CSV table of C-alpha atoms in Angstrom, one decimal:
chain,number,residue,atom,x,y,z
A,1,MET,CA,79.7,71.2,94.5
A,2,ALA,CA,79.1,71.8,98.2
A,3,CYS,CA,82.3,73.7,98.4
A,4,PHE,CA,81.1,76.2,95.7
A,5,ASP,CA,77.6,76.6,97.4
A,6,LYS,CA,79.2,77.2,100.8
A,7,CYS,CA,81.5,79.9,99.6
A,8,HIS,CA,79.1,81.4,97.0
A,9,CYS,CA,81.6,80.8,94.2
A,10,SER,CA,78.7,79.2,92.3
A,11,VAL,CA,80.3,77.1,89.7
A,12,ASP,CA,77.4,77.2,87.4
A,13,ASN,CA,79.0,80.5,86.9
A,14,ARG,CA,81.7,78.4,85.5
A,15,ARG,CA,81.5,81.3,83.1
A,16,HIS,CA,83.4,83.0,85.8
A,17,SER,CA,86.2,80.7,84.8
A,18,SER,CA,85.8,82.3,81.4
A,19,ILE,CA,85.9,85.7,83.1
A,20,LEU,CA,89.2,84.8,84.6
A,21,TYR,CA,90.4,83.5,81.2
A,22,ASN,CA,89.5,86.8,79.7
A,23,ILE,CA,91.0,88.9,82.5
A,24,LEU,CA,94.2,87.0,82.2
A,25,LYS,CA,94.2,87.0,78.5
A,26,ASN,CA,93.5,90.6,78.1
A,27,GLU,CA,95.5,91.8,81.1
A,28,GLU,CA,97.6,94.8,80.1
A,29,HIS,CA,100.2,96.5,82.2
A,30,GLN,CA,99.9,100.2,82.4
A,31,ASP,CA,103.4,101.3,82.1
A,32,SER,CA,105.8,100.4,79.4
A,33,HIS,CA,108.5,98.2,80.9
A,34,LYS,CA,111.3,100.0,82.5
A,35,GLY,CA,114.8,99.4,81.1
A,36,ARG,CA,116.7,96.9,83.1
A,37,ASN,CA,118.7,98.6,85.8
A,38,GLU,CA,122.3,98.3,84.9
A,39,GLU,CA,123.3,96.8,88.3
A,40,HIS,CA,125.3,93.7,87.4
A,41,SER,CA,125.9,91.4,90.3
A,42,GLU,CA,129.5,91.1,91.3
A,43,GLY,CA,129.7,88.8,94.3
A,44,ASN,CA,126.9,86.3,94.1
A,45,GLY,CA,128.6,83.7,92.0
A,46,GLN,CA,131.0,82.3,94.5
A,47,ALA,CA,131.4,78.5,94.1
A,48,CYS,CA,132.6,77.7,97.6
A,49,SER,CA,130.0,76.8,100.2
A,50,CYS,CA,131.5,79.3,102.7
A,51,GLY,CA,131.0,82.2,100.3
A,52,SER,CA,127.4,81.1,99.5
A,53,GLN,CA,126.4,81.4,103.2
A,54,LYS,CA,127.7,85.0,103.6
A,55,LYS,CA,125.0,87.6,104.3
A,56,VAL,CA,124.3,90.1,101.6
A,57,SER,CA,122.4,93.4,101.3
A,58,LEU,CA,121.4,95.6,98.4
A,59,LYS,CA,124.1,97.8,97.0
A,60,SER,CA,121.6,100.5,96.0
A,61,PRO,CA,118.7,100.1,98.3
A,62,GLN,CA,117.2,103.5,97.6
A,63,VAL,CA,116.7,102.6,93.9
A,64,THR,CA,116.0,98.9,94.2
A,65,CYS,CA,113.6,99.0,97.2
A,66,LYS,CA,111.5,101.7,95.4
A,67,ALA,CA,111.3,99.5,92.3
A,68,ALA,CA,110.4,96.4,94.3
A,69,SER,CA,107.7,98.4,96.1
A,70,ALA,CA,106.2,99.6,92.8
A,71,VAL,CA,106.1,96.0,91.7
A,72,LEU,CA,104.4,94.9,94.9
A,73,VAL,CA,101.7,97.5,94.4
A,74,LYS,CA,101.1,96.4,90.8
A,75,THR,CA,101.0,92.8,91.9
A,76,LEU,CA,98.3,93.3,94.5
A,77,ARG,CA,96.4,95.5,92.1
A,78,PHE,CA,96.5,92.6,89.6
A,79,VAL,CA,95.3,90.1,92.2
A,80,LYS,CA,92.4,92.4,93.4
A,81,SER,CA,91.3,93.0,89.8
A,82,LEU,CA,90.4,89.3,89.2
A,83,PRO,CA,86.6,88.7,89.8
A,84,CYS,CA,87.1,85.1,90.7
A,85,PHE,CA,89.5,86.2,93.5
A,86,GLN,CA,87.0,88.7,94.8
A,87,GLU,CA,84.3,86.0,95.0
A,88,LEU,CA,86.4,83.9,97.3
A,89,PRO,CA,85.8,84.0,101.1
A,90,LEU,CA,88.0,86.6,102.8
A,91,ALA,CA,89.9,83.9,104.7
A,92,ASP,CA,90.8,82.2,101.4
A,93,GLN,CA,91.9,85.5,99.8
A,94,LEU,CA,94.2,86.2,102.8
A,95,LEU,CA,95.6,82.7,102.8
A,96,LEU,CA,96.4,82.9,99.0
A,97,VAL,CA,98.0,86.3,99.2
A,98,ARG,CA,100.1,85.4,102.3
A,99,SER,CA,101.4,82.3,100.6
A,100,CYS,CA,102.1,83.5,97.1
A,101,TRP,CA,103.0,87.2,97.3
A,102,ALA,CA,106.8,86.4,97.1
A,103,PRO,CA,106.7,84.3,94.0
A,104,LEU,CA,104.3,86.7,92.4
A,105,LEU,CA,106.6,89.6,93.3
A,106,VAL,CA,109.6,87.8,91.7
A,107,LEU,CA,107.5,87.2,88.5
A,108,GLY,CA,106.8,91.0,88.6
A,109,LEU,CA,110.4,91.8,89.0
A,110,ALA,CA,111.2,89.6,85.9
A,111,GLN,CA,108.4,91.2,83.9
A,112,ASP,CA,109.5,94.8,84.8
A,113,LYS,CA,113.2,93.9,84.1
A,114,VAL,CA,114.2,94.9,87.6
A,115,ASP,CA,117.8,93.9,88.2
A,116,PHE,CA,119.8,94.5,91.3
A,117,GLU,CA,123.3,94.2,92.8
A,118,THR,CA,124.2,93.0,96.3
A,119,VAL,CA,127.2,93.4,98.5
A,120,GLU,CA,128.5,91.2,101.3
A,121,THR,CA,127.7,92.4,104.8
A,122,SER,CA,129.7,91.4,107.8
A,123,GLU,CA,127.8,89.9,110.8
A,124,PRO,CA,127.4,92.3,113.7
A,125,SER,CA,129.5,91.7,116.8
A,126,MET,CA,128.0,90.7,120.1
A,127,LEU,CA,128.3,94.2,121.5
A,128,GLN,CA,126.5,95.6,118.4
A,129,ARG,CA,123.7,93.2,118.9
A,130,ILE,CA,123.3,94.1,122.6
A,131,LEU,CA,123.3,97.8,121.7
A,132,THR,CA,120.8,97.3,118.8
A,133,ASN,CA,118.5,95.3,121.1
A,134,ARG,CA,118.6,98.0,123.8
A,135,GLN,CA,117.9,100.7,121.2
A,136,GLY,CA,115.0,98.7,119.9
A,137,ALA,CA,113.5,98.2,123.4
A,138,GLU,CA,113.8,101.9,124.2
A,139,LYS,CA,112.4,103.2,120.9
A,140,LYS,CA,109.1,102.0,119.4
A,141,HIS,CA,109.0,102.1,115.7
A,142,HIS,CA,105.9,103.8,114.1
A,143,GLN,CA,106.1,103.1,110.3
A,144,GLU,CA,103.5,104.3,107.8
A,145,HIS,CA,103.1,101.2,105.7
A,146,GLN,CA,100.3,102.1,103.2
A,147,GLU,CA,101.7,101.4,99.8
A,148,THR,CA,101.6,105.0,98.7
A,149,LEU,CA,103.9,105.9,101.6
A,150,LEU,CA,105.8,102.7,101.0
A,151,LEU,CA,107.0,104.0,97.7
A,152,GLY,CA,108.2,107.4,99.0
A,153,HIS,CA,109.6,106.2,102.4
A,154,ASN,CA,113.2,106.9,103.2
A,155,VAL,CA,115.3,103.7,102.8
A,156,GLN,CA,117.8,102.8,105.5
A,157,GLN,CA,119.4,99.6,106.7
A,158,HIS,CA,117.4,98.2,109.6
A,159,LYS,CA,119.9,96.7,112.0
A,160,GLY,CA,117.6,94.0,113.4
A,161,THR,CA,117.1,92.3,110.1
A,162,GLN,CA,118.0,88.8,109.2
A,163,LEU,CA,119.9,89.4,106.0
A,164,PRO,CA,119.6,86.8,103.2
A,165,THR,CA,122.5,84.6,102.1
A,166,ALA,CA,124.4,84.8,98.8
A,167,THR,CA,122.8,81.4,97.9
A,168,GLU,CA,119.3,82.7,98.4
A,169,ILE,CA,120.0,85.7,96.3
A,170,ARG,CA,121.6,83.6,93.6
A,171,TRP,CA,118.4,81.6,93.2
A,172,ILE,CA,116.5,84.8,92.6
A,173,LYS,CA,119.0,86.1,90.1
A,174,GLU,CA,119.0,82.8,88.2
A,175,PHE,CA,115.2,82.8,88.0
A,176,LEU,CA,115.2,86.3,86.6
A,177,GLU,CA,117.9,85.5,84.1
A,178,LYS,CA,115.9,82.4,83.0
A,179,CYS,CA,112.8,84.4,82.5
A,180,TRP,CA,114.6,87.1,80.5
A,181,SER,CA,116.3,84.4,78.3
A,182,LEU,CA,112.9,83.0,77.3
A,183,GLY,CA,111.5,86.4,76.4
A,184,ILE,CA,108.3,85.8,78.3
A,185,SER,CA,105.5,88.1,77.0
A,186,ASN,CA,103.0,90.1,79.1
A,187,LYS,CA,100.2,87.6,78.5
A,188,GLU,CA,102.4,84.7,79.5
A,189,TYR,CA,103.4,86.5,82.7
A,190,ALA,CA,99.7,87.0,83.4
A,191,TYR,CA,98.9,83.3,83.0
A,192,LEU,CA,101.9,82.3,85.1
A,193,LYS,CA,100.6,84.7,87.9
A,194,GLY,CA,97.2,83.0,87.7
A,195,ILE,CA,98.8,79.6,88.1
A,196,VAL,CA,100.8,80.8,91.1
A,197,LEU,CA,98.0,82.7,92.8
A,198,PHE,CA,95.3,79.9,92.6
A,199,ASN,CA,97.1,77.3,94.6
A,200,PRO,CA,94.6,74.6,95.8
A,201,ASP,CA,97.1,72.7,97.9
A,202,LEU,CA,97.2,75.2,100.8
A,203,PRO,CA,95.9,73.8,104.1
A,204,GLY,CA,92.8,75.5,105.4
A,205,LEU,CA,91.2,76.7,102.1
A,206,HIS,CA,87.4,76.7,102.1
A,207,CYS,CA,87.1,76.6,98.3
A,208,ALA,CA,90.0,74.3,97.4
A,209,ARG,CA,88.1,72.6,94.5
A,210,TYR,CA,87.0,75.9,93.0
A,211,ILE,CA,90.6,77.3,93.3
A,212,GLN,CA,91.9,74.1,91.7
A,213,GLY,CA,89.6,74.7,88.7
A,214,LEU,CA,90.9,78.2,88.4
A,215,GLN,CA,94.5,77.0,88.4
A,216,GLN,CA,93.7,74.4,85.8
A,217,GLU,CA,92.0,77.0,83.7
A,218,ALA,CA,95.1,79.3,83.9
A,219,HIS,CA,97.2,76.3,82.8
A,220,GLN,CA,94.9,75.7,79.8
A,221,ALA,CA,94.9,79.3,78.8
A,222,LEU,CA,98.7,79.5,78.9
A,223,ASN,CA,98.9,76.3,76.8
A,224,GLU,CA,96.5,77.6,74.2
A,225,HIS,CA,98.2,80.9,74.0
A,226,VAL,CA,101.6,79.3,73.5
A,227,LYS,CA,100.3,77.0,70.8
A,228,MET,CA,98.9,79.9,68.9
A,229,MET,CA,101.8,82.3,69.3
A,230,HIS,CA,104.7,79.9,69.2
A,231,ARG,CA,103.6,77.1,66.8
A,232,TRP,CA,107.2,76.4,65.9
A,233,ASP,CA,108.3,75.9,69.5
A,234,HIS,CA,106.6,72.7,70.8
A,235,SER,CA,108.6,72.8,74.0
A,236,ARG,CA,107.8,76.3,75.1
A,237,PHE,CA,104.9,75.5,77.4
A,238,THR,CA,107.1,72.9,79.2
A,239,LYS,CA,109.9,75.4,79.5
A,240,LEU,CA,107.6,78.0,81.1
A,241,ILE,CA,106.2,75.4,83.6
A,242,ILE,CA,109.8,74.4,84.5
A,243,VAL,CA,110.7,78.0,85.0
A,244,LEU,CA,107.7,78.3,87.3
A,245,SER,CA,108.8,75.3,89.3
A,246,LEU,CA,112.1,77.2,90.1
A,247,LEU,CA,110.1,79.6,92.3
A,248,ARG,CA,109.9,76.8,94.9
A,249,SER,CA,113.6,77.4,95.6
A,250,ILE,CA,113.1,81.1,96.4
A,251,ASN,CA,112.8,82.0,100.1
A,252,GLY,CA,109.9,84.4,100.8
A,253,ASN,CA,111.7,85.6,103.9
A,254,ALA,CA,114.7,86.5,101.9
A,255,ILE,CA,112.6,88.5,99.5
A,256,ALA,CA,111.0,90.4,102.5
A,257,GLU,CA,114.3,91.1,104.2
A,258,LEU,CA,116.2,92.1,101.0
A,259,PHE,CA,113.6,94.4,99.3
A,260,PHE,CA,111.3,95.6,102.1
A,261,ARG,CA,113.0,95.4,105.5
A,262,PRO,CA,115.0,98.6,104.8
A,263,ILE,CA,111.7,100.4,104.3
A,264,ILE,CA,109.3,98.9,106.8
A,265,GLY,CA,111.7,98.3,109.6
A,266,SER,CA,110.1,96.3,112.4
A,267,VAL,CA,106.7,96.2,110.8
A,268,ASN,CA,105.5,92.7,110.1
A,269,MET,CA,105.4,91.9,106.4
A,270,ASP,CA,102.1,89.9,106.7
A,271,ASP,CA,100.5,92.9,108.4
A,272,MET,CA,101.6,95.2,105.7
A,273,LEU,CA,100.3,92.9,102.9
A,274,LEU,CA,96.9,92.5,104.5
A,275,GLU,CA,96.6,96.3,105.0
A,276,MET,CA,97.5,96.9,101.4
A,277,LEU,CA,95.1,94.2,100.3
A,278,GLY,CA,92.3,96.0,102.0
A,279,ALA,CA,93.3,99.4,100.7
A,280,LYS,CA,92.2,101.0,97.5
A,281,ILE,CA,95.1,100.5,95.1
């Protein structure tokens, strides 16, 4: 109870938990879902360990980075629209967003049917690294990283990036395929996002107990919705929770490097997220 008093989350407003329930339950996404981009992955299915460690990059970054940027904007808009999130101390808001933006983004990619194709990329030589570092020291990058500019920014391969491996990308692709095979609805995606967002286990949270209550509420709302809409499928709730657990295998740095480094260059991803969180989107 002290936690709630301290952060003004006032749990006798436990009706605010019902506010979250209603927000999640009635959350509608503005645009009709885009058709899945017909970019079928060619080289991510290697069975050998050497192939799985090869670095990869997007085959069509101009298209895919723009789609991922649009999903990121929608994701942060969803987060900011939740009254219970807005009531949290700013430090807790920032901690939650910094820790969960990547899994939320991947859920958004699944919801918007954003598919992508990657290609293997050779490692730069020692000479290329020296020249790249010298160029980086001589030329300071000034990127506009507001989300509106993010969507229209020219996409180019940033040479200082740490490209993800084929294994890291395979985890993302498998998660997307699993979501699509289950035919997850918009409301189910909204509940899943609530479960991911309100993670009470993060060190340093001021309102961990309150956040735990919000996560439990999202679990309950999802369970009730599934029981009502899928009465014949008694295992669907379990399937959705198992799918959610697969997000733990997805590397947030790989997400940032694959989808956003070609756009933001040397700009720190955390800095961009915090700026977008404070912007009117």
